[in-house]
């Protein structure tokens, strides 16, 4: 997730835990140059870092019906909702867009928005509850039977979560929670797609989607909690 990477590594740089060059290398991994356009100007990613160096950036993951963390209606909010991910840093709002061979960050001047900060412990508990509530119901729908590869993904949930790749300064709980949310994201993508040749009725698809919705919301909140948590020295 581009917005999450930018938030995490910028915050670690602001805390003096990684270098400016490390941020650029990680965010632009894969050789795709990143450019900024819009209110900040047409500049390179490095200029953006300098522009927000005194502001704590935070991740927002809005979806239709849940725009928490965004400022009021406007071009930035509309763009962020369409993209499903964005960054807020001081008076700037940023939305990434992949336009090969580059990644373009659309920048907007935005009013202050109330931070939607989710404590790690709350997000962890919410995600665990959503998984418990959905596991038996998904089993009754035989989702794993429809997509055999989903069984392996479900089994992976029970294994200890690995390092999520967050930069220095992030607590271990944030790493674990983000890794778990990423695994759940894989499960959601598999479960939401019909297996090749499977006959899934419209009512079964609606029932499945209703079961997955709270899990998706909890995974989204877990990512927000992990990326936006307080850093440790």
XYZ file of C-alpha atoms in Angstrom:
233
model
C 0.000 0.000 0.000
C 1.700 3.173 -1.236
C 0.065 5.530 1.242
C 0.976 3.308 4.177
C 4.597 3.072 3.065
C 4.864 6.833 2.692
C 3.328 7.461 6.121
C 5.405 4.868 7.967
C 8.787 5.707 6.507
C 8.239 9.450 6.653
C 7.369 9.214 10.330
C 10.433 7.077 11.046
C 12.590 9.646 9.213
C 11.022 12.485 11.190
C 11.948 10.612 14.370
C 15.567 10.344 13.215
C 15.427 6.553 12.903
C 16.014 6.236 9.148
C 17.681 8.465 6.589
C 16.077 10.644 3.947
C 17.596 8.431 1.238
C 16.159 5.292 2.847
C 12.662 6.763 2.666
C 13.058 7.524 -1.034
C 14.489 4.057 -1.741
C 11.694 2.188 0.053
C 8.774 4.257 -1.195
C 10.103 4.135 -4.765
C 11.046 0.446 -4.612
C 10.777 -1.306 -7.945
C 12.312 1.556 -9.844
C 9.104 3.531 -10.296
C 9.861 7.241 -9.896
C 7.316 9.137 -7.832
C 6.193 12.646 -8.708
C 3.919 15.128 -6.973
C 1.364 17.309 -8.707
C -1.387 19.680 -7.689
C -1.414 22.205 -4.856
C 2.173 21.577 -3.728
C 3.428 21.945 -7.299
C 4.957 19.606 -9.850
C 7.906 18.336 -7.845
C 9.836 15.178 -7.019
C 8.996 12.994 -4.019
C 11.971 14.353 -2.096
C 10.521 17.856 -2.230
C 7.285 16.514 -0.766
C 9.186 15.041 2.177
C 10.714 18.408 2.923
C 7.307 20.069 2.653
C 5.770 17.804 5.334
C 8.860 17.303 7.506
C 7.305 19.197 10.436
C 3.868 17.540 10.158
C 2.906 14.104 11.375
C 1.458 12.273 8.373
C -1.313 9.773 8.868
C -2.962 7.157 6.732
C -6.634 7.239 5.820
C -8.438 4.271 4.257
C -11.882 5.587 3.372
C -14.640 3.565 1.760
C -18.125 4.648 0.681
C -20.210 4.958 3.817
C -17.152 5.241 6.079
C -15.170 8.425 5.360
C -13.764 8.710 8.876
C -10.574 10.706 9.145
C -11.224 12.785 6.037
C -11.997 16.508 5.991
C -15.412 17.602 4.751
C -16.701 17.259 1.193
C -14.370 18.458 -1.530
C -12.048 17.297 -4.326
C -9.577 15.621 -1.959
C -12.266 13.681 -0.119
C -13.833 12.539 -3.399
C -10.469 11.441 -4.798
C -9.499 9.652 -1.570
C -12.804 7.764 -1.486
C -12.335 6.672 -5.097
C -8.768 5.502 -4.433
C -9.506 3.842 -1.082
C -6.260 5.161 0.403
C -4.705 8.553 1.031
C -2.423 10.560 3.304
C -3.046 13.625 5.452
C -0.076 15.713 6.595
C -0.729 19.077 8.161
C -2.662 21.133 5.623
C -1.928 18.765 2.745
C -3.890 15.821 1.429
C -2.205 13.293 -0.880
C -3.678 10.572 -3.079
C -1.471 8.164 -5.066
C -2.163 7.073 -8.622
C -0.087 4.620 -10.639
C 0.492 5.977 -14.145
C 3.237 3.697 -15.526
C 6.106 4.134 -15.490
C 5.571 6.586 -12.628
C 3.470 6.970 -9.495
C 1.786 10.336 -9.232
C 0.833 11.865 -5.886
C -2.061 14.283 -6.290
C -1.753 16.999 -3.653
C -4.533 19.130 -2.237
C -4.692 21.959 0.274
C -7.150 20.704 2.899
C -8.714 21.976 6.117
C -7.870 20.296 9.380
C -9.638 16.971 9.926
C -10.269 15.158 13.194
C -7.782 12.272 13.346
C -9.379 8.838 13.426
C -6.730 7.305 15.661
C -7.364 3.673 16.558
C -5.511 2.201 19.567
C -3.622 -0.977 18.705
C -5.311 -2.927 21.498
C -8.792 -1.937 20.313
C -8.039 -2.798 16.684
C -6.529 -6.129 17.725
C -9.609 -7.056 19.752
C -11.982 -5.910 17.012
C -10.169 -7.977 14.385
C -10.107 -11.080 16.589
C -13.842 -10.765 17.246
C -14.640 -10.309 13.558
C -12.601 -13.388 12.687
C -14.348 -15.484 15.347
C -17.779 -14.343 14.225
C -17.108 -14.991 10.552
C -15.166 -18.265 10.740
C -18.082 -20.563 11.540
C -20.444 -18.716 9.212
C -18.015 -18.926 6.311
C -17.627 -22.613 7.056
C -21.381 -23.076 6.754
C -21.258 -21.438 3.335
C -18.388 -23.793 2.395
C -16.320 -20.945 0.965
C -13.151 -22.976 1.427
C -14.771 -25.804 -0.512
C -15.566 -23.510 -3.412
C -11.988 -22.231 -3.555
C -9.540 -24.897 -2.337
C -6.655 -22.415 -2.187
C -8.617 -20.503 0.437
C -8.119 -23.349 2.908
C -4.374 -22.697 2.911
C -4.901 -18.988 3.439
C -7.258 -19.672 6.336
C -4.711 -22.029 7.893
C -2.043 -19.321 7.656
C -4.092 -17.143 10.006
C -3.299 -19.555 12.831
C 0.454 -19.278 12.351
C 2.423 -16.544 14.120
C 2.424 -13.348 12.095
C 5.762 -12.370 10.617
C 7.459 -8.990 10.378
C 5.220 -6.671 8.372
C 8.109 -4.610 7.038
C 7.412 -1.492 9.057
C 10.436 0.776 9.610
C 12.325 1.259 12.890
C 10.295 2.790 15.685
C 7.121 0.781 15.201
C 6.224 -1.484 18.146
C 6.101 -5.246 17.731
C 2.326 -5.257 18.147
C 1.963 -2.979 15.125
C 4.086 -5.367 13.034
C 1.997 -8.350 14.124
C -1.331 -6.605 13.585
C -0.390 -5.331 10.131
C 0.893 -8.752 9.049
C -2.380 -10.329 10.191
C -4.432 -7.685 8.394
C -2.453 -8.365 5.203
C -3.159 -12.103 5.480
C -6.832 -11.381 5.980
C -6.753 -9.156 2.912
C -5.569 -12.163 0.902
C -8.419 -14.253 2.319
C -10.988 -11.591 1.523
C -9.840 -11.372 -2.092
C -10.064 -15.137 -2.500
C -13.372 -15.498 -0.679
C -15.002 -12.667 -2.614
C -14.119 -14.215 -5.986
C -16.091 -17.128 -7.346
C -14.054 -20.250 -8.055
C -13.708 -21.155 -11.738
C -16.717 -23.208 -12.754
C -18.496 -22.740 -9.428
C -22.208 -22.035 -9.544
C -22.748 -19.390 -6.887
C -26.318 -18.173 -6.603
C -27.074 -14.490 -6.215
C -28.442 -15.054 -2.712
C -25.338 -17.009 -1.682
C -23.094 -14.258 -3.028
C -25.027 -11.622 -1.066
C -24.848 -13.734 2.089
C -21.119 -14.249 1.621
C -20.518 -10.540 1.096
C -22.530 -9.709 4.217
C -20.321 -12.065 6.218
C -17.100 -10.640 4.813
C -18.016 -6.979 5.296
C -17.305 -6.762 9.063
C -14.028 -8.638 8.608
C -12.966 -6.214 5.883
C -13.861 -3.270 8.113
C -11.892 -4.718 11.034
C -8.866 -5.397 8.812
C -9.012 -1.835 7.525
C -9.112 -0.495 11.090
C -6.175 -2.748 11.991
C -4.083 -1.262 9.181
C -4.955 2.251 10.331
C -3.988 1.411 13.895
C -0.690 -0.138 12.838
C 0.465 2.632 10.496
C -0.738 5.540 12.649
C 0.355 4.306 16.073
C 2.844 6.182 18.214
C 6.464 5.295 17.497
C 8.828 4.069 20.174
C 12.405 5.275 20.405
